[in-house]
Structure formats: C-alpha cells, structure tokens
Coordinates of C-alpha atoms in Angstrom, one line a residue:
M274 CA 91.2 104.7 112.0
T275 CA 90.4 108.3 111.3
L276 CA 92.0 109.7 108.1
Q277 CA 91.3 113.2 106.8
F278 CA 90.8 112.1 103.2
L279 CA 88.1 109.7 104.3
E280 CA 86.4 112.6 106.1
T281 CA 86.8 114.9 103.1
L282 CA 85.2 112.3 100.8
G283 CA 82.4 111.6 103.3
V284 CA 83.1 108.0 103.7
N285 CA 82.7 108.1 107.5
K286 CA 79.0 108.8 107.2
F287 CA 78.7 105.1 106.4
N288 CA 80.4 104.3 109.7
E289 CA 78.0 103.5 112.5
S290 CA 79.5 102.8 116.0
G291 CA 82.9 102.1 114.5
T292 CA 81.7 99.6 111.9
Y293 CA 81.2 100.4 108.2
S294 CA 77.7 99.4 107.1
C295 CA 77.2 96.4 104.8
I296 CA 75.1 98.0 102.1
V297 CA 75.2 101.4 100.4
S298 CA 72.3 102.5 98.2
G299 CA 72.5 106.2 98.7
E300 CA 72.6 105.6 102.5
A301 CA 73.7 103.1 105.0
N302 CA 71.6 100.0 105.7
T303 CA 72.3 98.5 109.1
K304 CA 69.3 96.4 109.7
G305 CA 69.9 92.7 110.3
L306 CA 73.7 92.9 109.7
G307 CA 75.7 89.8 108.7
N308 CA 79.1 88.7 109.7
S309 CA 81.8 91.3 110.3
F310 CA 85.4 91.3 109.1
N311 CA 88.4 93.6 109.5
G312 CA 90.3 95.5 106.8
Y313 CA 94.0 95.9 106.9
S314 CA 96.4 98.2 104.9
P315 CA 99.2 96.4 103.0
V316 CA 101.3 99.5 103.7
D317 CA 101.9 98.7 107.3
G318 CA 99.6 95.8 108.2
K319 CA 97.5 98.0 110.4
Q320 CA 93.7 97.6 110.7
T321 CA 91.8 100.2 108.6
A322 CA 88.3 99.5 109.7
T323 CA 85.6 96.9 110.5
F324 CA 83.0 96.0 108.0
T325 CA 79.8 94.0 108.0
C326 CA 78.7 91.6 105.3
A327 CA 75.3 91.9 103.7
T328 CA 72.7 89.3 104.5
V329 CA 70.8 87.6 101.8
E330 CA 67.7 89.5 102.8
Q331 CA 69.5 92.8 102.5
F332 CA 70.9 91.8 99.1
N333 CA 67.5 90.9 97.8
E334 CA 66.2 94.3 99.0
L335 CA 69.0 96.1 97.2
T336 CA 68.4 94.1 94.0
T337 CA 64.7 95.0 94.1
N338 CA 65.6 98.7 94.5
A339 CA 68.1 98.5 91.6
T340 CA 65.5 96.8 89.4
E341 CA 63.0 99.6 90.0
A342 CA 65.7 102.2 89.5
F343 CA 66.5 100.6 86.1
K344 CA 62.9 100.8 85.0
E345 CA 63.0 104.6 85.6
W346 CA 66.5 105.2 84.3
R347 CA 66.0 103.4 81.0
E348 CA 63.4 106.0 80.0
V349 CA 65.9 108.9 80.4
P350 CA 67.4 109.8 77.0
A351 CA 71.0 108.6 76.7
P352 CA 72.5 112.1 76.3
K353 CA 70.8 113.1 79.5
R354 CA 72.3 110.0 81.2
G355 CA 75.6 111.2 80.0
E356 CA 75.2 114.3 82.0
L357 CA 75.2 112.3 85.2
V358 CA 78.5 110.7 84.1
R359 CA 79.9 114.1 83.3
I360 CA 79.2 115.3 86.8
I361 CA 80.8 112.1 88.3
G362 CA 83.9 112.7 86.2
N363 CA 84.2 116.3 87.3
L364 CA 83.8 115.3 91.0
A365 CA 86.5 112.6 90.5
R366 CA 88.8 115.4 89.2
E367 CA 88.0 117.6 92.2
Y368 CA 88.7 114.8 94.7
K369 CA 91.5 113.1 92.7
E370 CA 94.1 113.3 95.5
E371 CA 91.8 112.0 98.2
L372 CA 90.6 109.1 96.1
A373 CA 94.2 108.2 95.3
Q374 CA 95.0 108.2 99.0
V375 CA 92.3 105.6 99.6
I376 CA 93.6 103.4 96.8
T377 CA 97.1 103.5 98.3
L378 CA 95.9 102.8 101.8
E379 CA 94.0 99.7 100.8
S380 CA 95.9 98.3 97.8
G381 CA 99.4 99.5 98.5
K382 CA 99.9 101.2 95.2
I383 CA 102.5 104.0 95.0
M384 CA 100.8 107.4 94.8
P385 CA 101.7 108.0 91.1
E386 CA 100.0 104.8 90.1
A387 CA 97.0 105.5 92.4
L388 CA 96.6 108.9 90.8
G389 CA 96.8 107.3 87.4
E390 CA 94.0 104.9 88.4
V391 CA 91.8 107.8 89.3
Q392 CA 92.7 109.5 86.1
E393 CA 91.6 106.3 84.3
W394 CA 88.2 106.7 86.0
I395 CA 88.1 110.4 84.8
D396 CA 89.1 109.4 81.3
V397 CA 86.4 106.7 81.0
C398 CA 83.9 109.3 82.1
D399 CA 84.9 111.5 79.2
F400 CA 84.7 108.6 76.9
A401 CA 81.2 107.6 78.2
V402 CA 79.8 111.1 77.9
G403 CA 80.7 111.2 74.2
L404 CA 79.4 107.6 73.8
S405 CA 76.0 108.7 75.2
R406 CA 75.3 110.4 71.8
Q407 CA 76.7 107.5 69.8
L408 CA 74.8 104.4 70.7
H409 CA 74.3 103.7 67.1
G410 CA 72.3 100.9 65.5
L411 CA 72.1 100.1 61.7
T412 CA 69.7 100.4 58.9
I413 CA 69.7 97.1 56.9
A414 CA 68.5 96.5 53.4
S415 CA 65.3 94.4 53.3
E416 CA 64.7 91.9 50.6
R417 CA 61.0 92.6 50.7
P418 CA 59.5 95.7 48.9
G419 CA 57.9 98.3 51.1
H420 CA 59.9 97.1 54.2
R421 CA 62.7 98.6 56.2
M422 CA 65.0 96.8 58.7
M423 CA 67.0 98.3 61.5
E424 CA 68.6 97.4 64.7
Q425 CA 68.5 99.2 68.0
W426 CA 70.7 98.9 71.1
L427 CA 68.5 99.2 74.2
P428 CA 69.2 99.2 78.0
L429 CA 69.8 95.8 79.4
G430 CA 68.9 95.8 83.1
P431 CA 70.7 95.8 86.5
V432 CA 74.4 94.9 86.1
A433 CA 76.3 93.1 88.8
V434 CA 80.0 94.2 89.1
I435 CA 82.4 92.0 91.0
S436 CA 85.9 93.6 91.2
A437 CA 89.4 92.7 92.5
F438 CA 91.7 94.5 94.8
N439 CA 94.4 95.6 92.4
F440 CA 92.4 98.1 90.5
P441 CA 89.7 98.9 93.1
M442 CA 88.2 101.9 91.3
A443 CA 89.2 101.7 87.6
V444 CA 87.5 98.4 86.9
W445 CA 84.3 99.6 88.6
A446 CA 84.5 102.8 86.6
W447 CA 84.9 100.9 83.2
N448 CA 81.7 99.0 83.9
T449 CA 79.7 101.7 85.7
M450 CA 80.3 104.7 83.5
L451 CA 79.5 102.7 80.4
G452 CA 76.6 100.9 82.1
L453 CA 75.0 104.2 83.2
V454 CA 75.0 105.8 79.8
C455 CA 73.6 102.5 78.4
G456 CA 70.7 102.9 80.7
N457 CA 71.4 100.3 83.4
A458 CA 71.5 100.2 87.2
I459 CA 74.8 99.1 88.8
V460 CA 75.3 97.0 91.9
W461 CA 78.9 96.6 92.9
K462 CA 80.5 94.0 95.1
P463 CA 84.1 95.1 95.7
S464 CA 87.0 92.9 96.9
E465 CA 86.9 92.4 100.7
K466 CA 90.5 93.8 100.6
T467 CA 89.3 97.2 99.3
P468 CA 85.9 98.1 100.6
L469 CA 86.9 101.6 101.6
C470 CA 87.7 102.3 97.9
A471 CA 84.1 101.2 97.0
L472 CA 82.6 103.5 99.7
A473 CA 84.7 106.4 98.5
A474 CA 83.6 105.9 94.9
Q475 CA 80.0 105.6 96.1
C476 CA 80.4 108.9 97.9
I477 CA 81.4 110.6 94.6
V478 CA 78.3 109.1 92.9
N479 CA 76.1 110.3 95.8
K480 CA 77.5 113.8 95.4
A481 CA 76.7 113.6 91.7
L482 CA 73.2 112.4 92.4
E483 CA 72.6 115.4 94.6
K484 CA 73.4 117.6 91.6
F485 CA 71.4 115.6 89.1
S486 CA 67.7 115.3 89.8
D487 CA 66.7 113.1 86.9
A488 CA 68.3 109.9 88.3
P489 CA 66.8 107.6 90.9
K490 CA 69.0 107.3 94.0
N491 CA 69.3 103.5 93.7
I492 CA 70.9 103.7 90.3
C493 CA 74.3 102.9 91.8
S494 CA 74.8 100.8 94.9
V495 CA 77.6 99.0 96.8
V496 CA 77.1 95.7 98.6
I497 CA 79.9 94.6 100.9
G498 CA 80.1 90.9 101.4
D499 CA 82.2 87.7 101.0
A500 CA 82.3 85.1 98.2
E501 CA 78.8 83.9 99.1
I502 CA 77.3 87.3 98.1
G503 CA 79.2 87.0 94.9
K504 CA 77.6 83.6 94.3
T505 CA 74.2 85.0 95.1
M506 CA 74.6 87.8 92.7
S507 CA 75.7 85.4 89.9
A508 CA 72.7 83.1 90.5
D509 CA 70.1 86.0 90.6
K510 CA 68.2 86.1 87.3
R511 CA 67.4 89.8 87.9
Y512 CA 71.0 90.5 86.7
P513 CA 71.1 89.9 83.0
L514 CA 74.9 90.7 83.1
V515 CA 77.5 89.8 85.7
S516 CA 80.9 91.5 85.1
A517 CA 83.6 89.8 87.2
T518 CA 87.3 90.5 87.5
G519 CA 89.6 88.2 89.4
S520 CA 91.3 84.8 89.2
T521 CA 90.5 82.2 86.6
A522 CA 89.1 79.9 89.3
M523 CA 86.7 82.6 90.4
G524 CA 85.7 83.3 86.8
R525 CA 85.0 79.6 86.1
S526 CA 82.7 79.6 89.1
V527 CA 80.9 82.8 88.1
G528 CA 80.6 81.7 84.4
K529 CA 79.2 78.3 85.3
V530 CA 76.5 79.8 87.6
V531 CA 75.5 82.6 85.2
G532 CA 75.6 80.2 82.3
E533 CA 73.2 77.7 84.0
R534 CA 70.6 80.4 84.1
L535 CA 71.5 81.5 80.5
G536 CA 72.6 85.0 81.7
R537 CA 75.6 86.9 80.3
S538 CA 79.0 87.0 82.0
L539 CA 81.8 89.5 81.2
L540 CA 85.0 87.9 82.6
E541 CA 88.3 89.6 83.1
L542 CA 90.6 86.9 84.6
G543 CA 94.2 85.8 84.8
G544 CA 97.0 87.0 82.6
N545 CA 100.4 85.3 82.1
N546 CA 101.8 87.9 79.9
A547 CA 104.9 87.6 77.7
M548 CA 107.2 90.0 75.9
I549 CA 109.4 88.8 73.0
V550 CA 112.7 90.7 72.6
S551 CA 114.1 90.2 69.2
Q552 CA 117.8 90.5 68.2
Y553 CA 116.5 93.5 66.2
A554 CA 115.1 95.3 69.3
D555 CA 116.0 98.6 70.7
L556 CA 117.3 97.2 73.9
E557 CA 117.3 100.5 75.8
L558 CA 113.6 101.0 75.0
A559 CA 112.8 97.4 75.8
L560 CA 114.6 97.6 79.2
R561 CA 112.5 100.5 80.3
A562 CA 109.3 98.7 79.3
I563 CA 110.3 95.5 81.0
V564 CA 111.0 97.1 84.3
F565 CA 107.7 98.9 84.6
A566 CA 105.6 96.0 83.3
A567 CA 107.3 93.5 85.6
V568 CA 107.5 95.4 88.9
G569 CA 104.8 98.1 88.6
T570 CA 102.1 97.6 91.3
A571 CA 104.6 95.1 92.8
G572 CA 103.7 92.7 90.0
Q573 CA 100.0 92.7 91.0
R574 CA 98.4 93.8 87.7
C575 CA 96.6 91.3 85.4
T576 CA 98.8 92.8 82.6
S577 CA 102.1 92.5 84.6
L578 CA 104.9 91.0 82.6
R579 CA 105.5 87.4 83.7
R580 CA 107.6 85.9 80.9
L581 CA 110.5 87.4 79.0
I582 CA 111.3 85.6 75.8
V583 CA 114.7 86.9 74.6
H584 CA 116.7 86.0 71.5
S585 CA 119.7 84.0 72.5
S586 CA 122.1 86.5 70.9
V587 CA 121.1 89.4 73.2
K588 CA 119.9 87.5 76.3
D589 CA 123.1 87.9 78.4
S590 CA 123.4 91.6 77.7
L591 CA 119.8 92.3 78.4
V592 CA 119.7 90.3 81.6
E593 CA 122.8 92.0 83.0
R594 CA 121.2 95.4 82.3
L595 CA 118.0 94.2 83.8
K596 CA 119.7 93.1 87.0
Q597 CA 121.4 96.5 87.3
A598 CA 118.1 98.3 86.8
Y599 CA 116.4 96.1 89.5
S600 CA 119.2 97.0 91.9
T601 CA 118.3 100.7 91.7
L602 CA 114.6 100.2 92.4
R603 CA 113.4 102.3 95.3
I604 CA 111.2 99.9 97.4
G605 CA 109.2 101.2 100.4
D606 CA 106.2 103.0 101.8
P607 CA 104.0 103.8 98.8
R608 CA 102.9 107.1 100.4
A609 CA 106.5 108.4 100.3
E610 CA 107.9 110.4 97.4
N611 CA 110.1 108.7 94.8
I612 CA 109.1 105.2 95.7
L613 CA 108.8 102.9 92.7
V614 CA 107.7 99.6 94.3
G615 CA 105.2 99.2 97.2
P616 CA 104.2 96.1 99.1
L617 CA 102.4 92.9 98.2
V618 CA 98.8 93.1 99.3
D619 CA 99.1 90.6 102.2
S620 CA 100.9 87.6 103.7
A621 CA 99.1 85.2 101.4
S622 CA 100.6 86.9 98.4
F623 CA 104.1 86.8 99.8
E624 CA 103.7 83.1 100.6
S625 CA 102.4 82.4 97.1
M626 CA 105.5 84.2 95.7
Q627 CA 107.8 82.1 97.8
K628 CA 106.0 78.9 96.9
A629 CA 106.4 79.8 93.2
L630 CA 110.1 80.5 93.5
K631 CA 110.7 77.2 95.3
A632 CA 108.8 75.4 92.6
A633 CA 110.8 77.2 89.9
K634 CA 114.1 76.0 91.5
S635 CA 112.8 72.4 91.8
Q636 CA 111.9 72.6 88.1
G637 CA 115.4 73.5 86.9
G638 CA 115.1 77.3 87.3
S639 CA 117.8 79.6 88.7
I640 CA 116.9 82.7 90.7
I641 CA 119.4 85.3 89.4
Y642 CA 118.0 88.3 91.3
G643 CA 115.8 89.1 94.2
G644 CA 112.8 87.2 95.6
D645 CA 113.6 87.9 99.2
R646 CA 111.6 90.0 101.7
V647 CA 112.8 93.6 102.3
S648 CA 113.2 94.6 105.9
E649 CA 115.1 97.8 105.9
N650 CA 113.5 101.3 105.4
V651 CA 110.0 99.8 105.1
P652 CA 107.0 99.6 107.5
E653 CA 107.6 96.6 109.8
K654 CA 104.4 94.7 109.1
G655 CA 104.2 95.3 105.3
F656 CA 105.2 92.5 102.9
Y657 CA 107.8 94.3 100.8
V658 CA 109.9 92.2 98.4
N659 CA 112.8 92.5 96.0
P660 CA 111.3 91.7 92.6
A661 CA 112.7 88.4 91.3
I662 CA 114.3 87.4 88.0
V663 CA 114.4 83.7 87.2
E664 CA 116.1 81.9 84.3
I665 CA 114.0 78.9 83.4
A666 CA 112.8 76.7 80.6
H667 CA 109.7 77.8 78.8
D668 CA 107.9 74.5 79.4
A669 CA 108.5 74.3 83.2
P670 CA 105.0 73.9 84.8
I671 CA 105.4 76.9 87.1
V672 CA 105.9 79.2 84.1
H673 CA 102.4 78.2 82.8
H674 CA 100.9 79.2 86.2
E675 CA 100.2 82.9 87.0
T676 CA 101.7 84.0 90.3
F677 CA 100.4 87.4 91.3
A678 CA 103.8 88.8 92.4
P679 CA 106.9 90.4 90.8
I680 CA 108.5 87.3 89.4
L681 CA 109.9 87.6 85.9
Y682 CA 110.7 84.3 84.1
V683 CA 113.4 84.6 81.5
M684 CA 113.8 82.2 78.6
T685 CA 115.4 82.2 75.1
F686 CA 114.6 81.5 71.5
D687 CA 116.4 81.4 68.2
D688 CA 113.6 81.6 65.6
I689 CA 110.7 84.2 65.7
K690 CA 108.1 81.5 65.1
E691 CA 109.5 79.5 68.0
A692 CA 109.1 82.6 70.2
I693 CA 105.5 83.1 69.2
D694 CA 104.8 79.5 69.9
I695 CA 106.4 79.8 73.4
Q696 CA 104.3 82.9 74.1
N697 CA 101.0 81.2 73.0
E698 CA 101.5 77.9 74.8
V699 CA 100.2 79.0 78.2
P700 CA 96.5 78.8 79.1
Q701 CA 96.1 82.5 79.6
G702 CA 95.7 85.1 76.8
L703 CA 95.5 88.6 78.1
S704 CA 98.4 90.9 77.1
S705 CA 101.5 90.5 74.9
A706 CA 104.3 92.5 73.4
M707 CA 107.2 92.3 71.0
F708 CA 110.2 94.6 70.8
T709 CA 111.7 94.6 67.3
E710 CA 112.7 97.1 64.6
N711 CA 112.1 94.4 62.0
M712 CA 108.8 95.1 60.2
R713 CA 108.2 91.5 59.1
E714 CA 108.6 90.2 62.6
A715 CA 106.2 92.9 63.9
E716 CA 103.5 92.2 61.3
L717 CA 103.9 88.4 61.9
F718 CA 103.3 89.0 65.6
L719 CA 100.1 90.9 64.9
S720 CA 98.9 88.5 62.2
P721 CA 96.5 85.5 62.5
S722 CA 99.6 83.4 63.1
G723 CA 100.9 85.7 65.8
S724 CA 99.9 86.5 69.3
D725 CA 96.7 84.8 70.5
C726 CA 96.1 87.4 73.2
G727 CA 93.4 90.1 73.4
I728 CA 96.2 92.7 73.6
A729 CA 99.2 92.6 71.3
N730 CA 101.7 95.5 71.4
I731 CA 104.8 96.4 69.4
N732 CA 107.6 98.3 71.1
I733 CA 105.6 99.1 74.3
G734 CA 105.1 96.9 77.3
T735 CA 102.2 94.6 78.3
S736 CA 100.7 96.9 80.9
G737 CA 99.3 100.5 80.9
A738 CA 96.4 100.1 78.4
E739 CA 94.6 103.2 77.3
I740 CA 90.9 103.4 77.9
G741 CA 90.0 104.0 74.2
G742 CA 90.7 100.4 73.3
A743 CA 88.7 97.3 74.3
F744 CA 90.4 95.6 77.2
G745 CA 90.3 91.9 77.8
G746 CA 91.7 88.6 76.7
E747 CA 91.2 85.1 75.4
K748 CA 91.4 81.5 76.6
D749 CA 91.6 81.3 80.4
T750 CA 91.4 85.1 80.6
G751 CA 87.7 84.8 80.0
G752 CA 87.0 86.5 76.6
G753 CA 85.4 89.6 78.1
R754 CA 86.0 93.1 76.8
E755 CA 85.6 96.3 78.8
S756 CA 86.4 100.0 78.5
G757 CA 86.7 101.4 75.0
S758 CA 86.0 100.6 71.3
D759 CA 82.6 98.9 71.1
A760 CA 82.7 97.3 74.6
W761 CA 79.6 99.2 75.4
K762 CA 77.6 96.7 73.5
S763 CA 78.0 94.2 76.3
Y764 CA 75.8 96.4 78.5
M765 CA 72.9 96.6 76.0
R766 CA 70.5 94.3 74.3
R767 CA 70.2 94.3 70.5
S768 CA 66.7 94.5 68.9
T769 CA 66.3 93.9 65.2
N770 CA 63.2 95.6 63.8
T771 CA 61.3 95.2 60.5
I772 CA 58.8 97.9 59.5
N773 CA 56.2 97.2 56.8
Y774 CA 55.2 100.6 55.2
G775 CA 53.6 99.0 52.1
G776 CA 50.2 97.5 51.5
D777 CA 51.3 93.9 50.9
L778 CA 52.6 91.2 53.2
P779 CA 55.4 89.4 51.3
L780 CA 57.2 86.7 53.2
A781 CA 61.0 86.4 53.4
Q782 CA 62.9 83.9 51.3
G783 CA 60.2 84.1 48.6
I784 CA 57.9 81.8 50.5
V785 CA 54.3 81.8 49.2
F786 CA 51.6 80.9 51.7
E787 CA 48.1 81.6 50.3

C-alpha cells in the first residue's frame, strides 16, 4: 500500500522489498529477520503492509546500542536535552495532519480524535521542555553539625516502552518525551496492530536528531515484534524501567517478570470506569459527557465510560434522552467528515463485544439500544457497530469485566454512599466521574471515603484527561502514573547525599563509637 502521507513522513525508507524492517535505530536493520506478519486497517479491512519481527539477536544488539547511547546522553545537561524535545514537538506540529492520518489508518480513530492525539504529543513536548529546567531535588536539614543533606534526581537508564493500539502515539510520547529530558534512552515496542504509527513517530525523531548534534542516534529506537519480544524486554536487566500499557493480563505478566529481577514496572492497564449521575445533576451537561465518554474511539479507550450509575428518580428520563442521542450518532469511515464513531479495531473486538452482550442477557440484563453490526454506508470489511446500552444489575459478573467496546451498562441507586460503593466494587480503578450540583456529594466523592480511582472528576466525563495531571489508576489498573505532575520521577533514580563540611565526624542518632 502506497499512501502519500507515509511518503511525506519518510516511513517508506524502512520498507525494503515490500516488507517493513523489524528494527529501527535511526536506520533499518534487515539482517537475520524473524517471522513476518501482515498489518490491516480497521477502516476497511485491507492490508496495510508486511512487517518482520525482531530476532533475539537483533534485540540484544539494539539494547546494547541503547545502553551506550544512555551513557552519553546522561552527561548532556537537562536543559540541553529539552532542546531535542522542543525540536521533536515542533516537527510534530509541522507534520500533524500526516501523523493523524497514520493513526486513523491503523487504529480506526476518527480524524478529529487522531488530530487530538497528535496534539497530546505536542503538548507533552511543551511540558517536558519546561520540566527540563525543573528536575528539582531537596535540601534537607541534618541533625549533625557541619553537615548538609540533599537529594538529587539522576538519569535512570534505558527505558522499555510497550504500548497498545488505541493510543499508538500519545502513550509513547508521554514516556519518551519525559524519559528523554530525564536523561534516558528509549526502546519502544508498539502494538502489532499499529507498527506504522511507531515508524512514523520514529521518522519525526530521526528528523529531530538531524537538527540536534548533541544526541546519539540510538537514543530512541523502535523494535517491531510479538509478545515474545515484550517478554524478552521485561526480563532484560539492562532496562531498569519497563513501562507497559495494555490489558490487566498483560500487565500481570510484565509485572511478574520485571519484579522477579527487582526492576521497576510502570503499568497502565484496564479501566472499568463509572459515572454517578445524582438527582442534583445538570442532566443536559451529563448527557453530553456520557455520549462522548461511552462512544468516543468506539469505546476503545482505557478511560471509556463502561458503567452509568443513575439515581432512580432521574434514570428513566436520562436513559430516554440517551437513546435519542445514540440514534443520531454518525457512524462510518473515520476519514470522512462529520463522522463521530469509527470501527472496532478488528473481528476479535467485535466478537468480544457480542460475547459480552450475550453474557449480559444471560445474567438478567436487557439490551435497550444497539449492539448490532452496521452494514450500510460503511466500508464492507470494517467492523462498525451501533453502541449498546444495557440495563443490568450492578453485581452481574459481566459488569465487573472490562469489554473494550462501546457497551454502556446502566444501573440505579437511591443513596449516594450506595452509588460510591457500586462504583468501587469492581477490580479496576482508573477513571471515575460524578455529576451533581450538590457540594456535599461532590466533596464526599473526592474524599478518602469516595472514589478509589486514580482519576476522579466532578461534572466532566471519565475520558479526555489533560497532560498536566498524572495519569493512571489503582488496583487492577496497575498503579502507574504517566504524563504530568511529578510522574517524571518514575524515569529517574533518587540519590540522597550528605556532605560533611566540618572538622568532626559525629554519627547520626547520637551514637558514640570511640
């Protein structure tokens, strides 16, 4: 497949004899290629390209190169490292349209969302550039006279990034832009569903490296491979940090392997997100938030709204308005104008959705809207669906399971504490929201007795987080934090230092040893 935006970005330079090379480290590596696989676009089911997996030998070579690059990069002052990120951000601005087209091609996102994802990359570049002058430690009061204590934050080492298909550039950008200003090398294994997105992002980095002479070329690399390469990365002691985004099952595997070697893992896993709609809510505001959070990206965001917990006094009115809103959704080719809902990523996602709906019915639920495949005015081989609304009990087993599809489970409550308990009873703990004009309810939701999620919002939806805040969740979501706030600390090592500038050698805790 020849697409002009791939040519413009320079992605095709990694294509040799019709097959995209397995490793990128500034250039293609085609020696001793591993198994090949085909990529397909969820837009129309057509093959996009053929890719080759990295061999273990190639991966080891790549990791060695990244380790050497780190040793050089850590000596570059952090504000200077920020200059590289500034150039990357400016290039992402320049090629924003082309980058978004790659995202839409491989993930099926509508163009406005794809453009928003590239903007997220740009925004985190801006954040990281400012951060490059703010990697602050502390000065700490010493109990010993003639002594000073301080802490420093120092570069950590090569960072392994394993990403999912649904945010094929943004998640990499969160990790990479922060990791670079913190003085680390980055090795990225993208989802097998979105390798062209990774190659496109690497092309932007390569263009930046051509403009910035103080960085080693192997500071950022892409390795294309399957789950075995991910396991190899996780087990490799040369990566002090493995940042992995994906399913809870994947995260458990990565966390176990990394933990066995006492490495660090930063995990962004499943979300089974809920919104509580109080009898005191602005229902018009809530309705708009529900629709985007539940059907945006065809329900394939980790922050997608899965569970709607509505006060019994307003439930019928809200559900009726919700069904009307769903009936107006424009579903179709995500490259077309005015489309609001694109396809599921593949047939497996469609089958998973149908299996969940069947389970919901068997567990007492009632499908009150959608759930069926759309066949009119959409590309024939794409898996386009009408988003589903299901009325069901909060304790039905399927409700506690995250299905990566546009299914919204609706349940009721009568007491606000009951609603919070319902929200918190699932294993996942990523994002949550409450709509209410009652200050006491809002403050309770944000209190220690409220939402147990990493993200808790009032009068906005569960998805669409800004980059300035730390992103991540608790429980089965993995506990990791990326993007803003002090998430940068995950990419550095802390060193506590004590300096004796006096002439004596007193011991701490008043110990006398003479």
